[in-house]
mmCIF file of C-alpha atoms in Angstrom:
data_model
loop_
_atom_site.group_PDB
_atom_site.id
_atom_site.type_symbol
_atom_site.label_atom_id
_atom_site.label_comp_id
_atom_site.label_asym_id
_atom_site.label_seq_id
_atom_site.Cartn_x
_atom_site.Cartn_y
_atom_site.Cartn_z
ATOM 1 C CA MET A 1 216.084 -5.290 214.174
ATOM 2 C CA THR A 2 216.138 -3.654 217.562
ATOM 3 C CA ALA A 3 213.076 -1.557 218.353
ATOM 4 C CA ARG A 4 213.585 2.098 219.248
ATOM 5 C CA HIS A 5 212.414 3.440 222.613
ATOM 6 C CA ASP A 6 210.814 6.775 223.310
ATOM 7 C CA VAL A 7 212.591 9.482 225.205
ATOM 8 C CA ALA A 8 210.975 8.650 228.513
ATOM 9 C CA GLY A 9 211.937 4.995 228.140
ATOM 10 C CA ASP A 10 208.338 3.785 228.606
ATOM 11 C CA GLY A 11 208.352 1.270 225.762
ATOM 12 C CA PRO A 12 209.261 0.470 222.182
ATOM 13 C CA VAL A 13 208.381 2.757 219.286
ATOM 14 C CA GLY A 14 206.564 1.247 216.335
ATOM 15 C CA PRO A 15 207.543 1.453 212.621
ATOM 16 C CA ALA A 16 205.017 4.208 211.890
ATOM 17 C CA ALA A 17 206.334 6.337 214.741
ATOM 18 C CA SER A 18 209.906 5.754 213.584
ATOM 19 C CA ARG A 19 209.108 6.963 210.080
ATOM 20 C CA ALA A 20 207.438 10.073 211.577
ATOM 21 C CA ILE A 21 210.574 10.875 213.601
ATOM 22 C CA VAL A 22 212.817 10.483 210.530
ATOM 23 C CA ASP A 23 210.521 12.738 208.449
ATOM 24 C CA ALA A 24 210.556 15.382 211.193
ATOM 25 C CA ASP A 25 214.384 15.299 211.330
ATOM 26 C CA ALA A 26 214.582 15.688 207.559
ATOM 27 C CA ARG A 27 212.236 18.678 207.571
ATOM 28 C CA PHE A 28 214.325 20.317 210.328
ATOM 29 C CA VAL A 29 217.532 19.880 208.305
ATOM 30 C CA ASP A 30 215.866 21.290 205.193
ATOM 31 C CA ARG A 31 214.722 24.396 207.067
ATOM 32 C CA ALA A 32 218.112 24.933 208.712
ATOM 33 C CA GLY A 33 220.024 24.533 205.439
ATOM 34 C CA PRO A 34 223.650 23.416 205.109
ATOM 35 C CA GLN A 35 226.087 24.654 207.756
ATOM 36 C CA PRO A 36 229.218 26.434 206.435
ATOM 37 C CA LEU A 37 232.551 24.821 207.275
ATOM 38 C CA GLY A 38 233.857 28.033 208.812
ATOM 39 C CA GLU A 39 231.016 28.183 211.349
ATOM 40 C CA ALA A 40 231.409 24.527 212.218
ATOM 41 C CA ALA A 41 235.145 24.945 212.809
ATOM 42 C CA ALA A 42 234.876 28.289 214.545
ATOM 43 C CA ALA A 43 236.486 28.675 217.969
ATOM 44 C CA PRO A 44 234.176 28.641 220.977
ATOM 45 C CA VAL A 45 232.625 31.928 221.942
ATOM 46 C CA GLY A 46 234.731 33.878 224.489
ATOM 47 C CA ARG A 47 238.116 32.427 223.560
ATOM 48 C CA ALA A 48 240.777 35.105 222.807
ATOM 49 C CA PRO A 49 242.270 35.159 219.291
ATOM 50 C CA PRO A 50 245.835 33.844 218.923
ATOM 51 C CA ARG A 51 248.576 36.398 219.594
ATOM 52 C CA SER A 52 251.877 36.838 217.787
ATOM 53 C CA PRO A 53 255.149 36.133 219.653
ATOM 54 C CA ASN A 54 255.968 39.853 219.758
ATOM 55 C CA ARG A 55 252.536 40.618 221.187
ATOM 56 C CA ARG A 56 252.967 37.980 223.887
ATOM 57 C CA ALA A 57 256.408 39.398 224.722
ATOM 58 C CA TRP A 58 254.952 42.908 225.038
ATOM 59 C CA ASP A 59 252.170 41.598 227.300
ATOM 60 C CA ARG A 60 254.770 39.963 229.539
ATOM 61 C CA PHE A 61 256.748 43.213 229.578
ATOM 62 C CA THR A 62 253.729 45.308 230.583
ATOM 63 C CA ARG A 63 252.976 42.924 233.448
ATOM 64 C CA ASN A 64 256.300 43.967 234.955
ATOM 65 C CA ARG A 65 255.130 47.292 236.387
ATOM 66 C CA LEU A 66 258.579 48.333 237.555
ATOM 67 C CA GLY A 67 260.057 47.833 234.093
ATOM 68 C CA LEU A 68 257.129 49.562 232.381
ATOM 69 C CA TRP A 69 257.267 52.637 234.603
ATOM 70 C CA SER A 70 261.062 52.715 234.214
ATOM 71 C CA LEU A 71 260.635 52.740 230.443
ATOM 72 C CA TRP A 72 258.170 55.650 230.605
ATOM 73 C CA LEU A 73 260.364 57.601 233.021
ATOM 74 C CA PHE A 74 263.490 57.020 230.955
ATOM 75 C CA GLY A 75 261.598 58.134 227.850
ATOM 76 C CA GLY A 76 260.564 61.294 229.686
ATOM 77 C CA LEU A 77 264.185 62.036 230.583
ATOM 78 C CA LEU A 78 265.163 61.541 226.955
ATOM 79 C CA LEU A 79 262.460 63.978 225.880
ATOM 80 C CA LEU A 80 263.614 66.587 228.397
ATOM 81 C CA SER A 81 267.232 66.276 227.281
ATOM 82 C CA ALA A 82 266.197 66.491 223.623
ATOM 83 C CA CYS A 83 264.467 69.821 224.377
ATOM 84 C CA ALA A 84 267.415 71.178 226.369
ATOM 85 C CA GLU A 85 267.718 74.329 224.272
ATOM 86 C CA LEU A 86 264.086 75.196 224.979
ATOM 87 C CA LEU A 87 264.370 74.529 228.711
ATOM 88 C CA SER A 88 267.788 75.969 229.538
ATOM 89 C CA ASN A 89 269.319 78.667 227.358
ATOM 90 C CA ASP A 90 271.081 81.954 227.925
ATOM 91 C CA ARG A 91 269.545 83.386 224.735
ATOM 92 C CA PRO A 92 265.832 84.250 224.483
ATOM 93 C CA LEU A 93 263.547 82.104 222.390
ATOM 94 C CA LEU A 94 261.883 85.218 220.925
ATOM 95 C CA ALA A 95 262.506 88.939 221.390
ATOM 96 C CA ARG A 96 260.880 92.180 220.219
ATOM 97 C CA TYR A 97 262.839 95.423 220.067
ATOM 98 C CA GLU A 98 261.472 98.663 218.597
ATOM 99 C CA GLY A 99 258.793 96.812 216.660
ATOM 100 C CA GLU A 100 261.150 94.199 215.153
ATOM 101 C CA LEU A 101 261.066 90.510 216.074
ATOM 102 C CA PHE A 102 264.218 88.469 216.670
ATOM 103 C CA MET A 103 264.898 84.779 217.292
ATOM 104 C CA PRO A 104 268.185 84.831 219.217
ATOM 105 C CA ILE A 105 268.011 81.076 219.838
ATOM 106 C CA VAL A 106 268.575 80.615 216.089
ATOM 107 C CA SER A 107 270.708 83.673 215.248
ATOM 108 C CA ASN A 108 272.129 85.948 217.936
ATOM 109 C CA PRO A 109 272.334 89.550 216.642
ATOM 110 C CA PRO A 110 275.194 91.890 217.601
ATOM 111 C CA GLU A 111 274.906 94.119 220.618
ATOM 112 C CA THR A 112 274.861 97.275 218.477
ATOM 113 C CA ARG A 113 271.399 96.316 217.223
ATOM 114 C CA PHE A 114 270.042 96.975 220.705
ATOM 115 C CA GLY A 115 271.906 100.202 221.397
ATOM 116 C CA GLY A 116 275.185 98.676 222.580
ATOM 117 C CA ASP A 117 278.753 99.612 221.648
ATOM 118 C CA PHE A 118 280.195 96.290 220.438
ATOM 119 C CA LEU A 119 279.711 94.157 217.325
ATOM 120 C CA THR A 120 280.042 90.962 219.299
ATOM 121 C CA PRO A 121 276.996 88.675 219.839
ATOM 122 C CA THR A 122 274.632 89.997 222.462
ATOM 123 C CA GLU A 123 275.220 88.995 226.072
ATOM 124 C CA TRP A 124 271.628 88.761 227.285
ATOM 125 C CA SER A 125 272.499 88.823 230.983
ATOM 126 C CA ASP A 126 274.243 92.199 230.563
ATOM 127 C CA PRO A 127 272.415 94.738 232.788
ATOM 128 C CA PHE A 128 272.384 97.242 229.906
ATOM 129 C CA ILE A 129 270.593 94.779 227.595
ATOM 130 C CA VAL A 130 268.156 93.847 230.355
ATOM 131 C CA GLU A 131 267.412 97.555 230.871
ATOM 132 C CA GLN A 132 266.862 98.099 227.147
ATOM 133 C CA PHE A 133 264.275 95.348 226.944
ATOM 134 C CA ALA A 134 262.526 96.573 230.077
ATOM 135 C CA LYS A 135 261.405 99.689 228.201
ATOM 136 C CA PRO A 136 257.764 99.870 227.029
ATOM 137 C CA GLY A 137 257.125 97.957 223.797
ATOM 138 C CA ASN A 138 260.243 95.796 224.129
ATOM 139 C CA TRP A 139 260.132 92.268 225.525
ATOM 140 C CA MET A 140 261.839 88.886 225.309
ATOM 141 C CA LEU A 141 260.597 85.352 225.892
ATOM 142 C CA ARG A 142 263.192 83.324 227.744
ATOM 143 C CA ALA A 143 263.615 79.656 228.654
ATOM 144 C CA PRO A 144 262.668 78.581 232.209
ATOM 145 C CA ASN A 145 266.365 78.414 233.092
ATOM 146 C CA HIS A 146 268.299 81.434 231.792
ATOM 147 C CA HIS A 147 271.613 79.623 231.356
ATOM 148 C CA SER A 148 273.165 77.334 228.778
ATOM 149 C CA ALA A 149 275.799 74.672 229.322
ATOM 150 C CA ASN A 150 278.812 76.947 228.694
ATOM 151 C CA SER A 151 277.472 80.349 229.729
ATOM 152 C CA THR A 152 279.403 81.980 232.561
ATOM 153 C CA GLU A 153 278.032 84.472 235.062
ATOM 154 C CA TYR A 154 280.308 87.425 234.283
ATOM 155 C CA PHE A 155 278.396 89.812 236.526
ATOM 156 C CA ALA A 156 278.377 87.650 239.659
ATOM 157 C CA LYS A 157 279.644 89.279 242.833
ATOM 158 C CA GLY A 158 280.692 86.162 244.756
ATOM 159 C CA ALA A 159 283.286 83.437 244.208
ATOM 160 C CA PHE A 160 282.740 80.146 242.417
ATOM 161 C CA PRO A 161 281.436 77.536 242.947
ATOM 162 C CA ALA A 162 278.393 79.461 244.138
ATOM 163 C CA ALA A 163 275.643 77.937 246.270
ATOM 164 C CA PRO A 164 272.083 77.552 244.923
ATOM 165 C CA ASP A 165 269.996 80.702 244.757
ATOM 166 C CA ALA A 166 267.070 82.148 242.787
ATOM 167 C CA ASN A 167 269.243 82.699 239.711
ATOM 168 C CA HIS A 168 271.038 79.326 239.811
ATOM 169 C CA TRP A 169 268.678 76.662 241.123
ATOM 170 C CA LEU A 170 271.473 74.147 241.793
ATOM 171 C CA GLY A 171 274.326 76.595 242.100
ATOM 172 C CA THR A 172 277.331 76.859 239.775
ATOM 173 C CA ASP A 173 280.428 74.804 239.131
ATOM 174 C CA GLN A 174 283.963 75.976 239.818
ATOM 175 C CA VAL A 175 284.082 78.226 236.741
ATOM 176 C CA GLY A 176 280.635 79.794 237.171
ATOM 177 C CA ARG A 177 278.537 77.631 234.829
ATOM 178 C CA ASP A 178 274.990 76.782 235.837
ATOM 179 C CA MET A 179 274.630 73.282 237.304
ATOM 180 C CA VAL A 180 271.101 72.668 235.970
ATOM 181 C CA ALA A 181 272.265 73.393 232.432
ATOM 182 C CA ARG A 182 275.404 71.269 232.815
ATOM 183 C CA LEU A 183 273.385 68.320 234.103
ATOM 184 C CA LEU A 184 270.743 68.620 231.397
ATOM 185 C CA TYR A 185 273.169 68.940 228.498
ATOM 186 C CA GLY A 186 275.631 66.461 230.009
ATOM 187 C CA PHE A 187 272.928 63.829 230.365
ATOM 188 C CA ARG A 188 272.026 64.284 226.700
ATOM 189 C CA VAL A 189 275.640 63.864 225.622
ATOM 190 C CA SER A 190 275.950 60.686 227.690
ATOM 191 C CA ILE A 191 272.711 59.186 226.361
ATOM 192 C CA LEU A 192 273.504 59.969 222.722
ATOM 193 C CA PHE A 193 276.984 58.526 223.148
ATOM 194 C CA ALA A 194 275.529 55.396 224.727
ATOM 195 C CA PHE A 195 272.991 55.001 221.913
ATOM 196 C CA ALA A 196 275.675 55.345 219.232
ATOM 197 C CA LEU A 197 278.117 52.992 220.941
ATOM 198 C CA THR A 198 275.391 50.410 221.558
ATOM 199 C CA ALA A 199 274.166 50.579 217.952
ATOM 200 C CA ILE A 200 277.671 50.061 216.538
ATOM 201 C CA GLY A 201 278.350 47.231 218.965
ATOM 202 C CA LEU A 202 275.013 45.636 218.069
ATOM 203 C CA VAL A 203 275.771 45.596 214.331
ATOM 204 C CA LEU A 204 279.343 44.335 214.719
ATOM 205 C CA GLY A 205 278.439 41.798 217.405
ATOM 206 C CA LEU A 206 275.531 40.348 215.441
ATOM 207 C CA ALA A 207 277.629 40.091 212.268
ATOM 208 C CA ALA A 208 280.601 38.414 213.964
ATOM 209 C CA GLY A 209 278.473 36.055 216.053
ATOM 210 C CA ALA A 210 276.291 35.093 213.078
ATOM 211 C CA VAL A 211 279.276 34.163 210.912
ATOM 212 C CA GLN A 212 280.887 32.127 213.689
ATOM 213 C CA GLY A 213 277.757 30.343 214.808
ATOM 214 C CA TYR A 214 276.261 29.575 211.398
ATOM 215 C CA PHE A 215 279.339 28.277 209.585
ATOM 216 C CA GLY A 216 281.168 26.836 212.600
ATOM 217 C CA GLY A 217 284.144 24.559 212.048
ATOM 218 C CA ARG A 218 287.545 25.989 211.329
ATOM 219 C CA LEU A 219 286.143 29.442 210.633
ATOM 220 C CA ASP A 220 284.608 29.544 214.106
ATOM 221 C CA LEU A 221 287.804 28.356 215.783
ATOM 222 C CA THR A 222 289.958 30.825 213.838
ATOM 223 C CA MET A 223 287.725 33.780 214.652
ATOM 224 C CA GLN A 224 287.570 32.767 218.309
ATOM 225 C CA ARG A 225 291.362 32.767 218.566
ATOM 226 C CA LEU A 226 291.589 36.133 216.792
ATOM 227 C CA ILE A 227 288.983 37.618 219.147
ATOM 228 C CA GLU A 228 290.935 36.355 222.154
ATOM 229 C CA ILE A 229 294.083 38.006 220.830
ATOM 230 C CA TRP A 230 292.206 41.237 220.121
ATOM 231 C CA THR A 231 290.622 41.427 223.563
ATOM 232 C CA SER A 232 293.998 40.902 225.220
ATOM 233 C CA ILE A 233 295.045 44.397 224.087
ATOM 234 C CA PRO A 234 294.817 46.764 227.107
ATOM 235 C CA GLU A 235 292.016 49.123 226.169
ATOM 236 C CA LEU A 236 292.935 51.838 228.670
ATOM 237 C CA TYR A 237 296.535 52.009 227.443
ATOM 238 C CA LEU A 238 295.274 52.325 223.891
ATOM 239 C CA LEU A 239 293.052 55.237 224.920
ATOM 240 C CA ILE A 240 295.952 56.969 226.677
ATOM 241 C CA ILE A 241 298.176 56.607 223.603
ATOM 242 C CA PHE A 242 295.574 57.980 221.214
ATOM 243 C CA ALA A 243 294.642 60.799 223.607
ATOM 244 C CA SER A 244 298.275 61.908 223.607
ATOM 245 C CA ILE A 245 298.415 61.927 219.794
ATOM 246 C CA PHE A 246 295.001 63.282 218.773
ATOM 247 C CA GLN A 247 292.756 66.014 220.103
ATOM 248 C CA PRO A 248 290.147 64.442 222.435
ATOM 249 C CA SER A 249 286.699 64.271 220.855
ATOM 250 C CA ILE A 250 283.503 62.274 221.065
ATOM 251 C CA GLY A 251 284.175 60.783 217.629
ATOM 252 C CA LEU A 252 287.583 59.473 218.685
ATOM 253 C CA LEU A 253 286.133 57.929 221.836
ATOM 254 C CA LEU A 254 283.317 56.350 219.841
ATOM 255 C CA VAL A 255 285.745 54.734 217.404
ATOM 256 C CA LEU A 256 288.121 53.434 220.073
ATOM 257 C CA LEU A 257 285.432 52.020 222.347
ATOM 258 C CA SER A 258 283.583 50.478 219.378
ATOM 259 C CA LEU A 259 286.672 48.413 218.592
ATOM 260 C CA PHE A 260 286.070 46.384 221.764
ATOM 261 C CA GLY A 261 282.396 46.923 222.608
ATOM 262 C CA TRP A 262 281.026 44.263 220.247
ATOM 263 C CA VAL A 263 282.838 41.227 221.681
ATOM 264 C CA GLY A 264 280.379 40.442 224.484
ATOM 265 C CA LEU A 265 277.351 40.484 222.215
ATOM 266 C CA SER A 266 279.070 38.323 219.594
ATOM 267 C CA ASP A 267 279.442 35.505 222.139
ATOM 268 C CA TYR A 268 275.696 35.466 222.859
ATOM 269 C CA THR A 269 274.838 35.620 219.154
ATOM 270 C CA ARG A 270 277.289 32.837 218.321
ATOM 271 C CA ALA A 271 275.712 30.549 220.915
ATOM 272 C CA GLU A 272 272.211 31.193 219.524
ATOM 273 C CA PHE A 273 273.297 30.531 215.930
ATOM 274 C CA LEU A 274 275.047 27.307 216.955
ATOM 275 C CA ARG A 275 271.779 26.115 218.502
ATOM 276 C CA ASN A 276 269.414 27.293 215.759
ATOM 277 C CA ARG A 277 271.401 26.167 212.711
ATOM 278 C CA SER A 278 270.584 22.507 213.395
ATOM 279 C CA LEU A 279 266.828 22.988 213.761
ATOM 280 C CA GLU A 280 264.300 21.673 211.259
ATOM 281 C CA PHE A 281 263.284 24.995 209.704
ATOM 282 C CA VAL A 282 266.921 25.694 208.741
ATOM 283 C CA LYS A 283 267.238 22.274 207.126
ATOM 284 C CA ALA A 284 264.000 22.899 205.245
ATOM 285 C CA ALA A 285 265.313 26.263 204.008
ATOM 286 C CA ARG A 286 268.481 24.581 202.728
ATOM 287 C CA ALA A 287 266.407 21.930 200.983
ATOM 288 C CA LEU A 288 264.430 24.679 199.212
ATOM 289 C CA GLY A 289 267.676 26.028 197.768
ATOM 290 C CA LEU A 290 267.990 29.278 199.747
ATOM 291 C CA SER A 291 271.448 30.797 199.988
ATOM 292 C CA ASN A 292 273.328 31.070 203.256
ATOM 293 C CA ALA A 293 272.753 34.840 203.361
ATOM 294 C CA GLN A 294 268.996 34.368 202.931
ATOM 295 C CA ILE A 295 268.839 31.692 205.622
ATOM 296 C CA ILE A 296 270.812 33.854 208.072
ATOM 297 C CA TRP A 297 268.837 37.034 207.407
ATOM 298 C CA ARG A 298 265.315 35.624 207.084
ATOM 299 C CA HIS A 299 265.266 32.602 209.356
ATOM 300 C CA VAL A 300 268.124 32.254 211.845
ATOM 301 C CA LEU A 301 268.703 35.901 212.817
ATOM 302 C CA PRO A 302 265.071 36.704 213.809
ATOM 303 C CA ASN A 303 265.105 33.643 216.087
ATOM 304 C CA SER A 304 268.432 34.633 217.664
ATOM 305 C CA LEU A 305 267.712 38.230 218.681
ATOM 306 C CA THR A 306 266.422 37.560 222.197
ATOM 307 C CA PRO A 307 269.854 37.718 223.917
ATOM 308 C CA ALA A 308 270.761 40.806 221.885
ATOM 309 C CA ILE A 309 267.589 42.672 222.861
ATOM 310 C CA THR A 310 267.954 41.885 226.547
ATOM 311 C CA PHE A 311 271.629 42.843 226.342
ATOM 312 C CA LEU A 312 270.998 46.377 225.040
ATOM 313 C CA PRO A 313 269.948 48.248 228.247
ATOM 314 C CA PHE A 314 272.896 46.836 230.186
ATOM 315 C CA ARG A 315 275.241 47.758 227.348
ATOM 316 C CA MET A 316 273.896 51.316 227.388
ATOM 317 C CA GLY A 317 274.533 51.577 231.117
ATOM 318 C CA ALA A 318 278.093 50.342 230.665
ATOM 319 C CA ALA A 319 278.652 52.914 227.891
ATOM 320 C CA ILE A 320 277.461 55.776 230.115
ATOM 321 C CA LEU A 321 279.751 54.699 232.945
ATOM 322 C CA SER A 322 282.682 54.307 230.525
ATOM 323 C CA LEU A 323 282.264 57.888 229.312
ATOM 324 C CA VAL A 324 281.986 59.168 232.883
ATOM 325 C CA ALA A 325 285.146 57.292 233.917
ATOM 326 C CA LEU A 326 287.148 58.549 230.927
ATOM 327 C CA ASP A 327 286.005 62.138 231.525
ATOM 328 C CA PHE A 328 286.979 61.819 235.169
ATOM 329 C CA LEU A 329 290.466 60.700 234.116
ATOM 330 C CA GLY A 330 290.772 63.516 231.569
ATOM 331 C CA LEU A 331 290.658 61.177 228.561
ATOM 332 C CA GLY A 332 287.109 61.913 227.490
ATOM 333 C CA VAL A 333 285.355 64.751 225.705
ATOM 334 C CA PRO A 334 286.866 68.232 225.236
ATOM 335 C CA PRO A 335 286.444 70.726 228.084
ATOM 336 C CA ASP A 336 283.789 72.750 226.235
ATOM 337 C CA VAL A 337 281.473 69.709 225.946
ATOM 338 C CA PRO A 338 279.197 69.252 228.987
ATOM 339 C CA SER A 339 279.923 65.975 230.712
ATOM 340 C CA LEU A 340 278.770 64.167 233.820
ATOM 341 C CA GLY A 341 282.293 62.845 234.337
ATOM 342 C CA ASP A 342 283.672 66.380 234.465
ATOM 343 C CA LEU A 343 281.107 67.246 237.151
ATOM 344 C CA VAL A 344 282.179 64.195 239.166
ATOM 345 C CA LYS A 345 285.766 65.391 238.877
ATOM 346 C CA GLN A 346 284.804 68.882 240.032
ATOM 347 C CA GLY A 347 282.797 67.419 242.902
ATOM 348 C CA LYS A 348 285.857 65.508 244.088
ATOM 349 C CA ALA A 349 287.950 68.691 243.930
ATOM 350 C CA ASN A 350 285.292 70.720 245.784
ATOM 351 C CA LEU A 351 283.929 68.427 248.482
ATOM 352 C CA ASP A 352 282.427 71.365 250.370
ATOM 353 C CA ALA A 353 280.270 72.240 247.320
ATOM 354 C CA TRP A 354 277.645 69.531 247.802
ATOM 355 C CA TRP A 355 275.510 70.954 244.988
ATOM 356 C CA ILE A 356 278.039 69.651 242.441
ATOM 357 C CA ILE A 357 278.562 66.014 243.417
ATOM 358 C CA PHE A 358 275.165 65.192 244.919
ATOM 359 C CA PRO A 359 272.933 66.068 241.886
ATOM 360 C CA THR A 360 275.441 64.458 239.505
ATOM 361 C CA PHE A 361 275.541 61.278 241.545
ATOM 362 C CA THR A 362 271.729 61.258 241.707
ATOM 363 C CA VAL A 363 271.408 61.546 237.908
ATOM 364 C CA LEU A 364 273.854 58.679 237.373
ATOM 365 C CA VAL A 365 272.171 56.414 239.924
ATOM 366 C CA VAL A 366 268.684 57.073 238.538
ATOM 367 C CA ALA A 367 269.824 56.425 234.963
ATOM 368 C CA MET A 368 271.544 53.165 235.921
ATOM 369 C CA LEU A 369 268.554 51.954 237.932
ATOM 370 C CA LEU A 370 266.094 52.709 235.131
ATOM 371 C CA LEU A 371 268.226 50.884 232.555
ATOM 372 C CA THR A 372 268.623 47.915 234.907
ATOM 373 C CA PHE A 373 264.873 47.660 235.519
ATOM 374 C CA ILE A 374 264.173 47.913 231.781
ATOM 375 C CA GLY A 375 266.728 45.191 231.091
ATOM 376 C CA ASP A 376 265.210 42.880 233.703
ATOM 377 C CA ALA A 377 261.737 43.425 232.233
ATOM 378 C CA LEU A 378 263.014 42.688 228.699
ATOM 379 C CA ARG A 379 264.687 39.503 229.896
ATOM 380 C CA ASP A 380 261.438 38.303 231.452
ATOM 381 C CA ALA A 381 259.422 39.379 228.395
ATOM 382 C CA PHE A 382 261.468 37.293 225.976
ATOM 383 C CA ASP A 383 261.694 34.288 228.298
ATOM 384 C CA THR A 384 259.406 31.794 226.552
ATOM 385 C CA ARG A 385 259.151 29.698 229.695
ATOM 386 C CA LYS A 386 256.980 32.388 231.262
ATOM 387 C CA SER A 387 253.253 32.226 230.462
#
């Protein structure tokens, strides 16, 4: 038996000393007690807890400062457009006349209620109405901009389009409507249209791509040939035909553009499903007896959404430009609906009125840039090759 040596290495340790060391170790273990398995297997102090894939994607997105600030700025523009009635309105938010309160923004009373001669809704820019509310005890709380999208300056002395002044911060268009109001309301119409068109295209594209990619085979080939035939239909000619038959409306445009807007996304989804359907977790789900619908919804679809998510901002930008182009050609929304495309058309017809084309062009460029930066940040965030 090999003799033990002391710590300093000076010489061997005898049997009595060895027994003393063993007894001391035993007493130390008894005092310390048994160590729980959780503490023994605990991660080292200072190491960050594991993060979910969505959390890691959000961290990568926030590291892209340009994309993050673009998201905040675009959200601010959405908030401003959502509150358009509170920011730009020709009717007061609240009014008090002879001790009675009114909310003209909700219900516009007739002019006779304020001493006028007509039963028509009150025109709040009428000098007589303004004079009535200037009397002691009467007042009205108005929006920062005293014009709505379709209000016309009936009492203007000059010709239209009028240059910017204290009453119209960005001037008027060729029929006397305030440019600030037209831009604010027109931007909201474009954004809501883009959201709706993108949402419909997302649902249809995911459904078509999932069916093609998951089942494959003859079904995939048949659907691919049908999609090729469908996309060969000239979309612009179809819009011209329907515009000549039906009254132009946002609903009609939404339906017609949705018939073709899902094809691009379906190709990306199909490619992801073709790749994911052969992975081990899908085979395990089949072995457990799950139906095809359960496997698609619970397992394959969540792992195939990355191209769809990164595709959304660019699809929204394309939808906004499509609406602007159709409005410019006269195939878009009705004339009473504020539209950025109509302002572009007016700017082309009135090149000397810089206050029409320049602000409209600026709004379009800023919106496209913000959506592009957000899309680039989303693409980097869901790129798993980035740490």
